[in-house]
Short mmCIF file of C-alpha atoms in Angstrom, two decimals:
data_model
loop_
_atom_site.label_atom_id
_atom_site.label_comp_id
_atom_site.label_asym_id
_atom_site.label_seq_id
_atom_site.Cartn_x
_atom_site.Cartn_y
_atom_site.Cartn_z
CA ILE A 927 10.59 -105.88 -7.17
CA PHE A 928 12.64 -104.06 -9.71
CA MET A 929 10.83 -102.18 -12.31
CA SER A 930 11.98 -101.44 -16.03
CA LYS A 931 13.56 -98.15 -17.05
CA ASP A 932 9.86 -97.46 -19.23
CA GLY A 933 7.95 -98.23 -15.88
CA GLU A 934 5.84 -101.06 -17.94
CA ILE A 935 7.14 -104.22 -16.59
CA GLU A 936 7.66 -105.45 -12.82
CA TRP A 937 10.78 -107.80 -12.69
CA SER A 938 11.18 -109.99 -9.51
CA SER A 939 14.45 -111.63 -7.97
CA CYS A 940 12.38 -115.10 -7.42
CA PRO A 941 11.32 -116.90 -9.66
CA ARG A 942 7.70 -117.14 -10.20
CA ASN A 943 5.60 -120.41 -9.42
CA GLU A 944 2.82 -119.87 -11.87
CA PRO A 945 2.71 -122.10 -15.06
CA PRO A 946 3.38 -120.65 -18.48
CA ARG A 947 0.75 -119.18 -19.68
CA ILE A 948 1.16 -121.19 -23.17
CA ALA A 949 2.30 -124.51 -23.21
CA ALA A 950 5.43 -124.22 -25.89
CA ASN A 951 8.37 -126.49 -27.23
CA VAL A 952 6.29 -129.30 -27.68
CA ILE A 953 7.01 -130.08 -31.26
CA LYS A 954 4.45 -131.84 -33.54
CA MET A 955 6.79 -132.16 -36.85
CA GLN A 956 9.49 -135.51 -36.74
CA PRO A 957 12.74 -133.43 -36.96
CA GLY A 958 15.00 -134.54 -40.06
CA PRO A 959 13.80 -135.25 -43.34
CA THR A 960 10.36 -135.00 -44.43
CA ARG A 961 8.27 -137.68 -46.35
CA MET A 962 8.12 -136.39 -49.35
CA ALA A 963 12.15 -136.03 -48.87
CA VAL A 964 12.49 -139.78 -48.24
CA THR A 965 9.97 -140.85 -51.63
CA HIS A 966 12.12 -138.66 -54.33
CA VAL A 967 15.88 -139.06 -53.03
CA ASN A 968 16.99 -142.33 -54.75
CA ASP A 969 20.50 -140.63 -55.20
CA ILE A 970 22.92 -137.53 -54.79
CA LYS A 971 21.58 -136.08 -58.03
CA SER A 972 17.86 -136.27 -56.72
CA SER A 973 18.60 -134.93 -53.36
CA PHE A 974 19.96 -131.54 -55.20
CA GLU A 975 16.93 -131.45 -57.61
CA LEU A 976 14.59 -131.54 -54.77
CA LEU A 977 15.66 -127.73 -53.84
CA ILE A 978 16.37 -126.60 -57.82
CA PRO A 979 13.44 -128.45 -59.66
CA ASP A 980 12.61 -128.47 -63.31
CA SER A 981 9.80 -125.55 -62.48
CA ILE A 982 13.07 -123.17 -61.55
CA GLN A 983 15.06 -124.68 -64.29
CA LYS A 984 12.59 -123.90 -66.95
CA ILE A 985 12.45 -120.14 -66.09
CA ILE A 986 16.11 -120.01 -66.05
CA LEU A 987 16.28 -121.77 -69.54
CA ASP A 988 13.66 -119.61 -70.84
CA CYS A 989 15.05 -116.33 -69.88
CA THR A 990 18.31 -117.38 -70.80
CA ASN A 991 17.31 -118.45 -74.10
CA LEU A 992 15.59 -114.94 -74.73
CA GLU A 993 19.03 -112.91 -73.79
CA GLY A 994 20.77 -114.99 -75.77
CA ARG A 995 18.89 -114.57 -78.69
CA ARG A 996 18.87 -110.80 -78.12
CA VAL A 997 22.64 -110.91 -77.55
CA PHE A 998 23.48 -113.50 -80.35
CA GLY A 999 21.15 -113.31 -83.03
CA GLU A 1000 20.49 -116.08 -85.61
CA ARG A 1001 23.82 -117.76 -83.80
CA TRP A 1002 22.44 -118.59 -80.81
CA LYS A 1003 21.91 -122.03 -80.07
CA GLU A 1004 18.95 -123.23 -78.01
CA MET A 1005 20.31 -124.02 -74.44
CA ASP A 1006 18.32 -127.09 -73.00
CA GLN A 1007 18.34 -128.85 -69.50
CA THR A 1008 21.46 -131.00 -70.17
CA HIS A 1009 23.48 -127.49 -70.91
CA LEU A 1010 22.06 -125.83 -67.75
CA HIS A 1011 22.99 -128.89 -65.55
CA ALA A 1012 26.44 -128.91 -66.99
CA TYR A 1013 26.99 -125.48 -66.08
CA PHE A 1014 25.32 -126.09 -62.63
CA GLY A 1015 28.19 -129.08 -62.45
CA VAL A 1016 31.22 -127.25 -63.30
CA LEU A 1017 30.30 -124.60 -60.84
CA ILE A 1018 29.95 -126.98 -58.26
CA LEU A 1019 32.91 -128.67 -59.03
CA ALA A 1020 34.90 -125.55 -59.13
CA GLY A 1021 33.87 -125.47 -55.42
CA VAL A 1022 35.49 -128.49 -55.19
CA PHE A 1023 38.48 -127.79 -56.27
CA ARG A 1024 38.66 -124.17 -54.00
CA SER A 1025 39.08 -122.08 -57.03
CA LYS A 1026 36.67 -119.26 -55.60
CA GLY A 1027 39.83 -116.84 -56.48
CA GLU A 1028 41.10 -119.16 -59.71
CA SER A 1029 40.64 -117.17 -63.09
CA THR A 1030 38.75 -119.45 -65.16
CA GLU A 1031 41.29 -119.66 -68.01
CA SER A 1032 43.39 -121.43 -65.38
CA LEU A 1033 40.54 -123.74 -64.50
CA TRP A 1034 40.86 -124.98 -68.19
CA ASP A 1035 44.39 -124.83 -69.05
CA ALA A 1036 45.69 -127.27 -70.86
CA GLU A 1037 48.62 -127.96 -68.46
CA ASN A 1038 47.46 -126.90 -65.06
CA GLY A 1039 43.58 -126.94 -65.47
CA ARG A 1040 41.30 -129.32 -64.63
CA GLU A 1041 40.77 -132.43 -66.95
CA ILE A 1042 36.79 -132.88 -65.77
CA LEU A 1043 35.57 -129.30 -66.82
CA ARG A 1044 37.49 -129.66 -70.20
CA ALA A 1045 35.59 -132.48 -70.72
CA ALA A 1046 32.15 -130.84 -69.62
CA MET A 1047 32.72 -127.98 -71.84
CA SER A 1048 34.91 -125.19 -73.67
CA LEU A 1049 35.91 -121.96 -71.79
CA GLU A 1050 34.00 -120.23 -74.46
CA ASN A 1051 31.11 -121.85 -73.70
CA PHE A 1052 31.22 -121.37 -70.05
CA HIS A 1053 31.67 -117.30 -70.36
CA ILE A 1054 28.75 -117.29 -72.72
CA ILE A 1055 26.36 -118.92 -70.39
CA SER A 1056 27.96 -116.85 -67.38
CA ARG A 1057 26.98 -113.31 -69.92
CA THR A 1058 23.54 -114.63 -70.76
CA ILE A 1059 22.31 -116.71 -67.92
CA ARG A 1060 19.17 -114.60 -66.64
CA PHE A 1061 16.16 -115.11 -64.14
CA ASP A 1062 13.27 -112.62 -65.67
CA ASN A 1063 12.59 -111.42 -68.80
CA ARG A 1064 14.64 -107.76 -69.02
CA ASP A 1065 11.80 -106.21 -71.26
CA ASP A 1066 9.16 -105.53 -68.60
CA ARG A 1067 11.74 -105.31 -65.72
CA GLU A 1068 11.81 -101.89 -65.10
CA ALA A 1069 7.83 -101.77 -64.15
CA ARG A 1070 8.33 -104.33 -61.80
CA ARG A 1071 11.63 -103.07 -60.11
CA GLN A 1072 9.38 -99.53 -59.73
CA ARG A 1073 7.20 -101.99 -56.82
CA ASP A 1074 10.43 -104.32 -56.41
CA LYS A 1075 14.23 -104.09 -55.83
CA LEU A 1076 14.53 -107.68 -56.46
CA ALA A 1077 12.71 -107.95 -58.93
CA ALA A 1078 15.45 -109.32 -61.42
CA ILE A 1079 15.16 -112.68 -59.79
CA ARG A 1080 12.40 -112.50 -57.40
CA THR A 1081 10.78 -115.37 -58.93
CA VAL A 1082 13.33 -117.69 -59.21
CA TRP A 1083 14.10 -116.77 -55.00
CA ASP A 1084 10.74 -117.08 -53.74
CA LYS A 1085 10.07 -120.41 -55.84
CA TRP A 1086 12.96 -121.75 -54.26
CA VAL A 1087 12.83 -120.11 -50.84
CA HIS A 1088 9.07 -121.96 -50.97
CA ARG A 1089 10.27 -125.10 -51.35
CA LEU A 1090 13.41 -125.41 -48.63
CA PRO A 1091 11.03 -126.05 -45.64
CA LEU A 1092 9.32 -128.37 -47.66
CA PHE A 1093 11.97 -131.21 -47.47
CA TYR A 1094 13.31 -130.75 -43.80
CA ASN A 1095 12.05 -130.13 -40.40
CA PRO A 1096 14.54 -128.43 -38.13
CA GLY A 1097 14.95 -129.70 -34.57
CA PRO A 1098 13.65 -128.19 -31.26
CA ASN A 1099 16.00 -125.31 -31.74
CA VAL A 1100 16.41 -122.93 -34.85
CA THR A 1101 18.71 -119.73 -34.81
CA ILE A 1102 17.87 -116.50 -36.60
CA ASP A 1103 20.70 -114.16 -37.64
CA GLU A 1104 22.17 -112.26 -40.95
CA GLN A 1105 24.25 -113.66 -43.49
CA LEU A 1106 26.74 -111.09 -45.52
CA MET A 1107 27.34 -112.22 -49.31
CA PRO A 1108 30.33 -110.42 -50.64
CA PHE A 1109 29.81 -107.89 -53.33
CA ARG A 1110 31.08 -104.35 -54.27
CA GLY A 1111 29.64 -104.01 -57.66
CA ARG A 1112 26.85 -101.88 -58.17
CA CYS A 1113 23.49 -102.94 -56.57
CA PRO A 1114 19.99 -100.48 -55.01
CA PHE A 1115 20.03 -102.83 -51.73
CA ARG A 1116 24.23 -103.30 -51.32
CA GLN A 1117 24.94 -103.15 -47.41
CA TYR A 1118 28.04 -101.57 -45.62
CA ILE A 1119 28.24 -103.75 -42.41
CA PRO A 1120 32.39 -102.96 -41.05
CA SER A 1121 32.15 -106.02 -38.66
CA LYS A 1122 31.73 -108.23 -41.33
CA PRO A 1123 35.11 -109.75 -42.96
CA ALA A 1124 33.69 -108.39 -46.36
CA LYS A 1125 32.40 -105.55 -45.13
CA TYR A 1126 30.62 -104.82 -48.30
CA GLY A 1127 27.49 -107.19 -49.74
CA ILE A 1128 24.22 -108.16 -49.94
CA LYS A 1129 22.52 -109.40 -46.66
CA ILE A 1130 20.57 -112.13 -45.76
CA TRP A 1131 17.88 -112.84 -43.23
CA ALA A 1132 18.36 -116.89 -42.37
CA ALA A 1133 16.71 -119.29 -40.05
CA CYS A 1134 18.82 -122.54 -39.75
CA ASP A 1135 18.39 -125.70 -37.58
CA ALA A 1136 20.71 -125.18 -34.72
CA THR A 1137 22.34 -128.87 -34.87
CA SER A 1138 22.49 -129.57 -38.65
CA SER A 1139 22.06 -125.93 -39.87
CA TYR A 1140 20.07 -126.86 -42.63
CA ALA A 1141 18.65 -123.59 -44.05
CA TRP A 1142 15.16 -123.74 -43.07
CA ASN A 1143 14.13 -120.29 -44.58
CA LEU A 1144 15.81 -117.12 -46.09
CA GLN A 1145 15.04 -113.57 -46.89
CA VAL A 1146 16.95 -110.76 -48.89
CA TYR A 1147 17.07 -107.81 -47.08
CA THR A 1148 16.52 -104.88 -49.77
CA GLY A 1149 16.53 -101.94 -47.45
CA LYS A 1150 13.87 -99.22 -46.82
CA PRO A 1151 11.31 -98.44 -49.55
CA GLU A 1152 12.23 -95.83 -52.19
CA GLY A 1153 11.56 -92.47 -50.34
CA GLY A 1154 10.04 -93.95 -47.49
CA ALA A 1155 10.99 -94.19 -44.12
CA PRO A 1156 13.67 -96.68 -42.34
CA GLU A 1157 11.77 -100.03 -40.97
CA LYS A 1158 10.49 -99.82 -37.12
CA ASN A 1159 11.32 -102.69 -35.30
CA GLN A 1160 12.81 -104.43 -38.01
CA GLY A 1161 14.20 -107.49 -35.87
CA MET A 1162 10.84 -108.38 -34.54
CA ARG A 1163 9.54 -108.44 -37.55
CA VAL A 1164 12.47 -110.53 -39.43
CA VAL A 1165 12.20 -112.99 -36.70
CA LEU A 1166 8.33 -112.83 -36.93
CA ASP A 1167 8.49 -113.64 -40.54
CA MET A 1168 11.27 -116.33 -40.59
CA THR A 1169 9.48 -118.53 -38.21
CA GLN A 1170 6.50 -118.60 -39.91
CA GLY A 1171 5.29 -122.42 -39.97
CA LEU A 1172 7.38 -123.35 -36.87
CA SER A 1173 5.81 -124.15 -33.69
CA GLY A 1174 6.88 -125.60 -29.96
CA HIS A 1175 10.66 -125.04 -31.15
CA ASN A 1176 13.11 -122.33 -29.27
CA ILE A 1177 14.60 -119.62 -31.59
CA THR A 1178 18.08 -118.56 -30.55
CA CYS A 1179 18.47 -114.85 -31.90
CA ASP A 1180 21.23 -111.99 -30.94
CA ASN A 1181 20.81 -108.60 -29.69
CA PHE A 1182 19.45 -107.33 -32.73
CA PHE A 1183 16.35 -109.10 -32.89
CA THR A 1184 15.88 -110.04 -28.87
CA SER A 1185 13.11 -107.58 -27.00
CA HIS A 1186 10.17 -108.29 -24.57
CA LYS A 1187 7.21 -107.54 -27.11
CA LEU A 1188 9.15 -109.97 -29.34
CA GLY A 1189 9.23 -112.75 -26.70
CA GLN A 1190 5.56 -112.23 -25.83
CA GLU A 1191 4.89 -112.48 -29.85
CA LEU A 1192 6.65 -115.64 -29.92
CA LEU A 1193 4.83 -117.39 -26.85
CA LYS A 1194 1.40 -116.58 -28.30
CA ARG A 1195 2.81 -118.81 -31.42
CA LYS A 1196 3.69 -121.37 -28.82
CA LEU A 1197 7.43 -120.57 -29.54
CA THR A 1198 10.11 -120.01 -27.06
CA MET A 1199 13.14 -117.28 -27.41
CA VAL A 1200 16.95 -117.21 -25.71
CA GLY A 1201 19.14 -114.33 -27.05
CA THR A 1202 21.34 -111.56 -25.85
CA ILE A 1203 19.70 -107.97 -25.26
CA ARG A 1204 21.11 -104.52 -25.84
CA LYS A 1205 21.64 -102.71 -22.44
CA ASN A 1206 19.66 -99.92 -23.74
CA LYS A 1207 16.36 -101.41 -23.92
CA SER A 1208 13.24 -99.84 -21.91
CA GLU A 1209 12.45 -103.28 -20.70
CA LEU A 1210 15.46 -103.82 -18.40
CA PRO A 1211 15.37 -102.76 -15.23
CA PRO A 1212 18.57 -100.35 -13.94
CA GLN A 1213 19.52 -102.83 -11.26
CA LEU A 1214 20.44 -105.61 -13.76
CA LEU A 1215 22.92 -103.34 -15.51
CA SER A 1216 25.13 -102.59 -12.70
CA THR A 1217 28.61 -104.18 -12.55
CA LYS A 1218 30.02 -102.19 -9.54
CA ASN A 1219 31.49 -104.38 -6.57
CA ARG A 1220 30.05 -107.69 -8.25
CA PRO A 1221 32.84 -110.69 -8.16
CA VAL A 1222 33.73 -112.31 -11.56
CA ASN A 1223 31.43 -115.36 -12.56
CA SER A 1224 28.25 -113.74 -10.43
CA SER A 1225 24.73 -114.01 -11.98
CA LYS A 1226 21.88 -111.90 -11.24
CA PHE A 1227 18.53 -113.15 -12.26
CA VAL A 1228 15.07 -111.65 -12.55
CA TYR A 1229 11.87 -113.01 -13.59
CA THR A 1230 8.05 -112.02 -14.63
CA ALA A 1231 5.51 -115.01 -14.91
CA ASP A 1232 6.96 -115.92 -18.61
CA THR A 1233 10.66 -114.32 -18.52
CA SER A 1234 13.49 -114.51 -16.97
CA LEU A 1235 16.57 -112.02 -17.39
CA VAL A 1236 20.08 -112.90 -16.76
CA SER A 1237 23.32 -110.34 -15.85
CA TYR A 1238 26.77 -112.35 -16.34
CA VAL A 1239 29.97 -110.90 -15.27
CA PRO A 1240 32.81 -112.80 -17.59
CA LYS A 1241 35.36 -110.36 -16.35
CA LYS A 1242 35.51 -107.40 -14.00
CA GLY A 1243 33.87 -104.37 -14.68
CA LYS A 1244 31.73 -105.98 -17.63
CA ASN A 1245 28.62 -107.88 -18.18
CA VAL A 1246 26.55 -109.63 -20.81
CA VAL A 1247 22.66 -109.18 -20.60
CA LEU A 1248 20.60 -112.48 -21.61
CA MET A 1249 16.62 -112.93 -21.93
CA SER A 1250 14.81 -116.14 -21.96
CA THR A 1251 11.35 -117.40 -22.28
CA LEU A 1252 12.16 -120.81 -22.05
CA HIS A 1253 14.39 -120.81 -19.06
CA ARG A 1254 11.91 -120.49 -15.58
CA ASP A 1255 14.69 -120.30 -12.99
CA GLY A 1256 18.27 -119.41 -12.05
CA ARG A 1257 20.44 -123.01 -12.59
CA ILE A 1258 23.75 -122.76 -12.52
CA CYS A 1259 26.35 -125.30 -14.16
CA GLY A 1260 28.75 -126.62 -12.12
CA GLN A 1261 31.50 -125.79 -14.03
CA GLU A 1262 34.57 -123.35 -12.97
CA HIS A 1263 32.97 -120.47 -14.96
CA GLN A 1264 29.68 -120.72 -12.99
CA LYS A 1265 27.78 -119.97 -16.24
CA PRO A 1266 23.98 -119.63 -15.85
CA GLU A 1267 22.25 -122.53 -18.07
CA ILE A 1268 20.54 -119.79 -20.20
CA ILE A 1269 24.11 -118.58 -21.51
CA MET A 1270 25.31 -122.32 -21.81
CA ASP A 1271 22.06 -123.00 -24.04
CA TYR A 1272 22.46 -120.23 -25.98
CA ASN A 1273 26.01 -120.68 -26.71
CA ALA A 1274 25.11 -124.19 -27.99
CA THR A 1275 22.53 -122.85 -30.42
CA LYS A 1276 23.55 -119.60 -31.49
CA GLY A 1277 26.04 -120.74 -34.29
CA GLY A 1278 23.23 -122.47 -36.82
CA VAL A 1279 23.53 -119.56 -39.79
CA ASP A 1280 27.33 -118.93 -39.12
CA ASN A 1281 28.49 -122.63 -39.45
CA MET A 1282 26.23 -123.01 -42.65
CA ASP A 1283 28.24 -120.01 -44.05
CA LYS A 1284 31.49 -121.28 -43.15
CA LEU A 1285 30.83 -124.59 -44.52
CA VAL A 1286 29.20 -123.24 -47.50
CA THR A 1287 32.17 -120.57 -48.24
CA THR A 1288 34.33 -123.55 -47.89
CA TYR A 1289 33.35 -125.42 -51.11
CA SER A 1290 31.99 -122.38 -52.52
CA CYS A 1291 31.15 -122.35 -56.49
CA LYS A 1292 30.81 -118.40 -56.41
CA ARG A 1293 32.69 -117.02 -59.52
CA ARG A 1294 33.42 -113.16 -59.97
CA THR A 1295 30.61 -111.15 -61.62
CA LEU A 1296 29.32 -107.26 -61.46
CA ARG A 1297 25.77 -108.51 -61.58
CA TRP A 1298 24.09 -109.38 -58.17
CA PRO A 1299 21.33 -111.08 -59.54
CA LEU A 1300 24.10 -113.66 -60.58
CA VAL A 1301 25.75 -113.54 -56.94
CA ILE A 1302 22.15 -114.14 -54.83
CA PHE A 1303 22.05 -117.40 -57.53
CA PHE A 1304 25.48 -118.69 -56.85
CA ASN A 1305 24.19 -118.53 -53.60
CA MET A 1306 21.61 -120.37 -53.67
CA LEU A 1307 23.50 -122.96 -55.60
CA ASP A 1308 25.62 -123.20 -52.61
CA ILE A 1309 22.87 -123.62 -50.13
CA SER A 1310 20.80 -125.88 -52.33
CA ALA A 1311 23.92 -128.23 -52.29
CA TYR A 1312 24.65 -128.03 -48.55
CA ASN A 1313 20.70 -128.79 -47.53
CA ALA A 1314 20.83 -131.65 -50.14
CA PHE A 1315 24.01 -133.23 -48.42
CA VAL A 1316 21.92 -132.30 -45.02
CA ILE A 1317 19.04 -134.59 -46.68
CA TRP A 1318 21.48 -137.49 -48.25
CA MET A 1319 23.33 -138.23 -44.69
CA ALA A 1320 20.27 -137.92 -43.02
CA LEU A 1321 18.97 -140.69 -44.91
CA ASN A 1322 22.18 -142.39 -45.38
CA PRO A 1323 23.94 -142.01 -42.21
CA GLU A 1324 26.32 -144.93 -43.44
CA TRP A 1325 27.46 -143.25 -46.67
CA ASN A 1326 31.48 -143.04 -46.27
CA ARG A 1327 31.07 -143.43 -42.93
CA ARG A 1328 35.00 -143.84 -42.50
CA LYS A 1329 36.22 -141.01 -44.75
CA LEU A 1330 36.84 -137.27 -43.17
CA GLN A 1331 35.73 -135.00 -45.98
CA ARG A 1332 32.15 -136.24 -46.76
CA ARG A 1333 30.67 -133.43 -48.12
CA ARG A 1334 33.73 -132.48 -50.44
CA LEU A 1335 32.96 -136.05 -51.63
CA PHE A 1336 29.48 -135.25 -51.69
CA LEU A 1337 29.67 -132.24 -53.98
CA GLU A 1338 32.18 -133.94 -56.17
CA GLU A 1339 29.58 -136.90 -56.67
CA LEU A 1340 27.08 -134.21 -57.64
CA GLY A 1341 29.30 -132.08 -60.11
CA LYS A 1342 30.00 -135.04 -61.76
CA ALA A 1343 26.42 -136.60 -62.14
CA LEU A 1344 25.40 -133.00 -63.43
CA VAL A 1345 27.82 -132.94 -66.18
CA ARG A 1346 27.76 -136.51 -67.65
CA PRO A 1347 25.09 -136.04 -69.48
CA GLN A 1348 26.70 -133.66 -71.53
CA ILE A 1349 29.93 -135.49 -71.54
CA GLN A 1350 27.92 -138.31 -72.88
CA ARG A 1351 26.31 -136.57 -75.88
CA ARG A 1352 29.48 -134.20 -76.68
CA GLN A 1353 30.84 -134.92 -80.02
CA HIS A 1354 33.58 -132.37 -79.82
CA VAL A 1355 36.81 -134.00 -78.24
CA PRO A 1356 38.70 -131.82 -76.20
CA ARG A 1357 42.23 -131.38 -77.41
CA THR A 1358 44.11 -132.66 -74.46
CA PRO A 1359 44.30 -135.98 -73.77
CA ALA A 1360 43.25 -136.23 -70.27
CA SER A 1361 40.38 -134.61 -70.76
CA ALA A 1362 39.72 -136.73 -74.10
CA ALA A 1363 40.13 -139.59 -72.24
CA ILE A 1364 37.74 -138.94 -69.65
CA MET A 1365 35.22 -138.37 -72.02
CA ARG A 1366 35.43 -141.48 -73.73
CA ARG A 1367 35.29 -143.26 -70.51
CA ILE A 1368 31.85 -141.73 -69.66
CA GLN A 1369 30.49 -141.84 -73.09
CA GLU A 1370 31.96 -145.90 -73.54
CA LYS A 1371 30.71 -146.94 -69.81
CA ASN A 1372 27.27 -145.45 -70.24
CA VAL A 1373 26.13 -146.62 -73.96
CA ASP A 1374 25.69 -150.41 -74.44
CA PRO A 1375 27.35 -151.56 -77.78
CA SER A 1376 23.96 -153.52 -79.04
CA THR A 1377 22.29 -149.92 -78.90
CA ARG A 1378 25.03 -147.86 -80.50
CA PRO A 1379 23.22 -145.92 -83.42
CA THR A 1380 25.08 -146.63 -86.84
CA GLU A 1381 24.09 -143.27 -88.44
CA PRO A 1382 26.72 -140.50 -88.18
CA PRO A 1383 25.89 -138.62 -84.86
CA SER A 1384 24.04 -134.92 -85.15
CA ALA A 1385 25.85 -131.57 -85.35
CA GLU A 1386 27.09 -130.97 -81.55
CA PRO A 1387 24.31 -129.40 -79.20
CA GLU A 1388 26.45 -127.01 -77.44
CA VAL A 1389 25.90 -123.13 -76.79
CA SER A 1390 28.01 -121.58 -79.24
CA VAL A 1391 28.47 -118.18 -81.24
#
């Protein structure tokens, strides 16, 4: 028997034979797309609109038109849903071209630019929308900001996050970790994390399916409240918040979150936990942390009735400690490194959030901006496009099966589907022949000659000043 540092927990070197307190890991929800997703997804565009529906688009349109009238007065032409879709489509197509660091002047350039972008809208219109797009009414923002640092985008963010779990059920393993959106502008909750490549940015807590990396729940970290004390047990609070609605799943997290108290709380919710744990935690027995005279690839286990701890020595003088409420014994893999099953399961399921972040960054629609609400919204678009891809592939596993870059093809189709209605109704012909040819081809393909209007077209409906 070993006692923890704080003297409150008894750890045994032998596994307990008693059954676990609560039957966990019995998943009642069917992993994969929900019935709502199955009934609403007809094509690629509809899978994206599950996550950015008309209700969210209406808020953005109302707030953007309000800002447009404030800035441009009577010269502002009302922006409608077709304009907004075209703006989304242009951003997504720019991400497909992997042009995150390329200037918009280069993207719209007559010689080296992209024809589809010029066919969708002019560079001036793109800049105008980027300048005026808003997610709340600035007139009463100051009062809301006193209570909520995320006031500038809170309504849109909450509506969007609420929709994420409605269309996809995660598999047996869920990963919880942090995501850092690079941003060096002014922001009341910008974080500095030296271990991250970007170092400065906006931190988001994320819960993702470990297999598909579907973003199931997200939460922006807005720092400690004004004049308030730093939050205690933050890691535990985040995990309990992010796992609301889950039952029977295993939660994989890193040493920022893992603790014995968290494991006990998750068991009460019929959830198990696997994670690395910091060696300064008071619930660990000191005998587990010593590496003196321990051979490389050796493991030492201790147990309570519902929790297992393992200390593994990957190289001389160094050990890594993991805690699990999923595993009940000290099984070792028969491979050369002799790693415990706890570590193998942790390695297999720890990358859900990191993988989502990597995939989203590959074809990111982010553009350079000094406005932090727009940074968050670009991230929302990226994650929505990725989640839509996961849903689409789960419902259509044969789609482009022989192609290697199916996600790139999906984003390309999505971007074109979003800009097509704007190109169809556009009357101003772009100057460059290639863009003009794209525009005419789309218009001719979608207009039946028998229904073509004979009267002259109305004035061009593009946003302009």
